[in-house]
Amino acid sequence: HVQLVESGGGSVQAGGSLTLSCAVSGYYHSTYCIGWFRQAPGKEREGVATIDASGATRYADSVKGRFTISKDSTKNIAFLQMNNLKLEDTAPYYCAVEGTGAYCPPGALYFGHWDKGTQVTVS
């Protein structure tokens, strides 16, 4: 079965950096779209960044220029480099995979495989 293992969350001061990683195993296809989402208390789950099989990326406006999503397809692992973190970036972060990677679905509702999340706290 599909397993996503995320790591790298933690606490950091505003302006600092963190890198999240997400290792994927057991997926039915060799390529896929992978994305990161976050859900602050009282808010809807928000798409942060996605990357498809070709390496094309999309970012939420709130993180453009600060976050970078990348992947190592040979190892089935993706990364979210987060720089210049702000208080409003505080949330649990979830990685998710879907599809065959030809494109990335437009929102969280379309992703079927999720990890349990990791907390990012900016103070």
PDB file of C-alpha atoms in Angstrom:
ATOM      1  CA  HIS A   1       0.000   0.000   0.000  1.00  0.00           C
ATOM      2  CA  VAL A   2       1.031   3.618  -0.424  1.00  0.00           C
ATOM      3  CA  GLN A   3       3.154   5.025   2.349  1.00  0.00           C
ATOM      4  CA  LEU A   4       4.281   8.630   2.729  1.00  0.00           C
ATOM      5  CA  VAL A   5       6.807   9.417   5.425  1.00  0.00           C
ATOM      6  CA  GLU A   6       7.386  13.076   6.118  1.00  0.00           C
ATOM      7  CA  SER A   7      10.114  14.585   8.221  1.00  0.00           C
ATOM      8  CA  GLY A   8      11.764  17.900   8.940  1.00  0.00           C
ATOM      9  CA  GLY A   9       9.137  19.849  10.815  1.00  0.00           C
ATOM     10  CA  GLY A  10       9.893  21.759  13.973  1.00  0.00           C
ATOM     11  CA  SER A  11      10.107  25.170  15.557  1.00  0.00           C
ATOM     12  CA  VAL A  12      11.999  28.115  14.137  1.00  0.00           C
ATOM     13  CA  GLN A  13      12.176  31.835  14.642  1.00  0.00           C
ATOM     14  CA  ALA A  14      10.692  34.175  12.095  1.00  0.00           C
ATOM     15  CA  GLY A  15      13.075  34.637   9.217  1.00  0.00           C
ATOM     16  CA  GLY A  16      14.538  31.191   9.661  1.00  0.00           C
ATOM     17  CA  SER A  17      14.469  28.143   7.428  1.00  0.00           C
ATOM     18  CA  LEU A  18      13.258  24.572   7.521  1.00  0.00           C
ATOM     19  CA  THR A  19      13.304  21.767   4.989  1.00  0.00           C
ATOM     20  CA  LEU A  20      10.576  19.152   4.872  1.00  0.00           C
ATOM     21  CA  SER A  21      11.044  15.837   3.105  1.00  0.00           C
ATOM     22  CA  CYS A  22       8.505  13.278   2.006  1.00  0.00           C
ATOM     23  CA  ALA A  23       9.490   9.736   1.066  1.00  0.00           C
ATOM     24  CA  VAL A  24       7.023   7.800  -1.064  1.00  0.00           C
ATOM     25  CA  SER A  25       6.756   4.045  -1.289  1.00  0.00           C
ATOM     26  CA  GLY A  26       4.234   1.542  -2.599  1.00  0.00           C
ATOM     27  CA  TYR A  27       2.640   3.877  -5.126  1.00  0.00           C
ATOM     28  CA  TYR A  28       1.011   2.141  -8.079  1.00  0.00           C
ATOM     29  CA  HIS A  29       2.818   4.277 -10.677  1.00  0.00           C
ATOM     30  CA  SER A  30       6.474   5.185 -11.051  1.00  0.00           C
ATOM     31  CA  THR A  31       5.685   8.877 -11.522  1.00  0.00           C
ATOM     32  CA  TYR A  32       3.140  11.056  -9.763  1.00  0.00           C
ATOM     33  CA  CYS A  33       2.303  14.536  -8.659  1.00  0.00           C
ATOM     34  CA  ILE A  34       3.447  15.345  -5.158  1.00  0.00           C
ATOM     35  CA  GLY A  35       2.404  18.335  -3.148  1.00  0.00           C
ATOM     36  CA  TRP A  36       2.492  19.979   0.220  1.00  0.00           C
ATOM     37  CA  PHE A  37      -0.537  21.372   1.985  1.00  0.00           C
ATOM     38  CA  ARG A  38      -1.086  23.053   5.312  1.00  0.00           C
ATOM     39  CA  GLN A  39      -4.070  23.663   7.521  1.00  0.00           C
ATOM     40  CA  ALA A  40      -3.896  26.307  10.203  1.00  0.00           C
ATOM     41  CA  PRO A  41      -6.458  26.046  13.029  1.00  0.00           C
ATOM     42  CA  GLY A  42      -9.863  27.231  11.917  1.00  0.00           C
ATOM     43  CA  LYS A  43      -8.847  27.430   8.273  1.00  0.00           C
ATOM     44  CA  GLU A  44      -9.304  25.249   5.232  1.00  0.00           C
ATOM     45  CA  ARG A  45      -6.486  23.059   3.983  1.00  0.00           C
ATOM     46  CA  GLU A  46      -4.323  25.204   1.714  1.00  0.00           C
ATOM     47  CA  GLY A  47      -2.156  24.089  -1.163  1.00  0.00           C
ATOM     48  CA  VAL A  48       1.426  25.233  -0.623  1.00  0.00           C
ATOM     49  CA  ALA A  49       3.356  23.766  -3.544  1.00  0.00           C
ATOM     50  CA  THR A  50       3.158  20.967  -6.077  1.00  0.00           C
ATOM     51  CA  ILE A  51       5.553  19.362  -8.523  1.00  0.00           C
ATOM     52  CA  ASP A  52       4.647  17.043 -11.375  1.00  0.00           C
ATOM     53  CA  ALA A  53       6.638  14.354 -13.116  1.00  0.00           C
ATOM     54  CA  SER A  54       8.263  16.805 -15.515  1.00  0.00           C
ATOM     55  CA  GLY A  55       9.398  19.017 -12.668  1.00  0.00           C
ATOM     56  CA  ALA A  56       6.853  21.741 -13.274  1.00  0.00           C
ATOM     57  CA  THR A  57       6.035  23.511 -10.039  1.00  0.00           C
ATOM     58  CA  ARG A  58       3.209  25.621  -8.654  1.00  0.00           C
ATOM     59  CA  TYR A  59       3.153  27.666  -5.495  1.00  0.00           C
ATOM     60  CA  ALA A  60       0.624  29.466  -3.394  1.00  0.00           C
ATOM     61  CA  ASP A  61       1.022  33.220  -3.752  1.00  0.00           C
ATOM     62  CA  SER A  62       1.770  33.462  -0.043  1.00  0.00           C
ATOM     63  CA  VAL A  63       4.947  31.373  -0.364  1.00  0.00           C
ATOM     64  CA  LYS A  64       6.275  32.353  -3.792  1.00  0.00           C
ATOM     65  CA  GLY A  65       9.887  33.427  -3.593  1.00  0.00           C
ATOM     66  CA  ARG A  66      10.311  31.861  -0.163  1.00  0.00           C
ATOM     67  CA  PHE A  67       9.518  28.163  -0.610  1.00  0.00           C
ATOM     68  CA  THR A  68      10.993  25.756  -3.142  1.00  0.00           C
ATOM     69  CA  ILE A  69       9.660  22.295  -3.918  1.00  0.00           C
ATOM     70  CA  SER A  70      11.959  19.735  -5.504  1.00  0.00           C
ATOM     71  CA  LYS A  71      12.219  16.002  -5.913  1.00  0.00           C
ATOM     72  CA  ASP A  72      14.681  13.185  -6.379  1.00  0.00           C
ATOM     73  CA  SER A  73      12.774  10.774  -8.574  1.00  0.00           C
ATOM     74  CA  THR A  74      15.452   8.105  -8.299  1.00  0.00           C
ATOM     75  CA  LYS A  75      14.839   7.921  -4.566  1.00  0.00           C
ATOM     76  CA  ASN A  76      11.110   8.720  -4.548  1.00  0.00           C
ATOM     77  CA  ILE A  77      11.572  11.610  -2.194  1.00  0.00           C
ATOM     78  CA  ALA A  78      10.484  15.215  -2.393  1.00  0.00           C
ATOM     79  CA  PHE A  79      11.605  18.283  -0.511  1.00  0.00           C
ATOM     80  CA  LEU A  80      10.064  21.566   0.527  1.00  0.00           C
ATOM     81  CA  GLN A  81      12.707  24.163   1.319  1.00  0.00           C
ATOM     82  CA  MET A  82      11.141  26.938   3.366  1.00  0.00           C
ATOM     83  CA  ASN A  83      13.063  30.168   3.782  1.00  0.00           C
ATOM     84  CA  ASN A  84      12.241  33.477   5.431  1.00  0.00           C
ATOM     85  CA  LEU A  85       9.525  31.812   7.462  1.00  0.00           C
ATOM     86  CA  LYS A  86       6.762  33.995   8.808  1.00  0.00           C
ATOM     87  CA  LEU A  87       4.410  33.644  11.761  1.00  0.00           C
ATOM     88  CA  GLU A  88       1.560  32.919   9.374  1.00  0.00           C
ATOM     89  CA  ASP A  89       3.410  29.872   8.044  1.00  0.00           C
ATOM     90  CA  THR A  90       2.697  28.101  11.323  1.00  0.00           C
ATOM     91  CA  ALA A  91       0.561  25.016  10.662  1.00  0.00           C
ATOM     92  CA  PRO A  92       0.735  21.281  10.330  1.00  0.00           C
ATOM     93  CA  TYR A  93       2.128  20.465   6.879  1.00  0.00           C
ATOM     94  CA  TYR A  94       1.015  17.440   4.897  1.00  0.00           C
ATOM     95  CA  CYS A  95       2.521  15.864   1.808  1.00  0.00           C
ATOM     96  CA  ALA A  96       0.294  14.076  -0.658  1.00  0.00           C
ATOM     97  CA  VAL A  97       0.565  12.218  -3.967  1.00  0.00           C
ATOM     98  CA  GLU A  98      -1.889  11.658  -6.769  1.00  0.00           C
ATOM     99  CA  GLY A  99      -2.096  10.614 -10.382  1.00  0.00           C
ATOM    100  CA  THR A 100       0.648   9.654 -12.768  1.00  0.00           C
ATOM    101  CA  GLY A 101       2.443  12.972 -12.724  1.00  0.00           C
ATOM    102  CA  ALA A 102       1.336  14.245 -16.130  1.00  0.00           C
ATOM    103  CA  TYR A 103      -0.215  17.130 -14.260  1.00  0.00           C
ATOM    104  CA  CYS A 104      -1.040  18.057 -10.696  1.00  0.00           C
ATOM    105  CA  PRO A 105      -4.647  18.204  -9.508  1.00  0.00           C
ATOM    106  CA  PRO A 106      -5.970  21.684  -8.726  1.00  0.00           C
ATOM    107  CA  GLY A 107      -6.581  21.195  -5.030  1.00  0.00           C
ATOM    108  CA  ALA A 108      -6.391  19.097  -1.912  1.00  0.00           C
ATOM    109  CA  LEU A 109      -9.729  17.425  -2.590  1.00  0.00           C
ATOM    110  CA  TYR A 110      -8.225  15.655  -5.577  1.00  0.00           C
ATOM    111  CA  PHE A 111      -5.288  14.096  -3.737  1.00  0.00           C
ATOM    112  CA  GLY A 112      -5.949  10.611  -2.476  1.00  0.00           C
ATOM    113  CA  HIS A 113      -2.832   9.674  -0.541  1.00  0.00           C
ATOM    114  CA  TRP A 114      -1.643  11.624   2.470  1.00  0.00           C
ATOM    115  CA  ASP A 115       0.878  11.418   5.229  1.00  0.00           C
ATOM    116  CA  LYS A 116      -0.047  12.125   8.834  1.00  0.00           C
ATOM    117  CA  GLY A 117       1.537  15.591   8.803  1.00  0.00           C
ATOM    118  CA  THR A 118       4.331  17.386  10.575  1.00  0.00           C
ATOM    119  CA  GLN A 119       4.076  20.558  12.622  1.00  0.00           C
ATOM    120  CA  VAL A 120       5.870  23.728  11.589  1.00  0.00           C
ATOM    121  CA  THR A 121       5.869  26.446  14.234  1.00  0.00           C
ATOM    122  CA  VAL A 122       7.275  29.911  13.576  1.00  0.00           C
ATOM    123  CA  SER A 123       7.671  32.264  16.511  1.00  0.00           C
TER     124      SER A 123
END
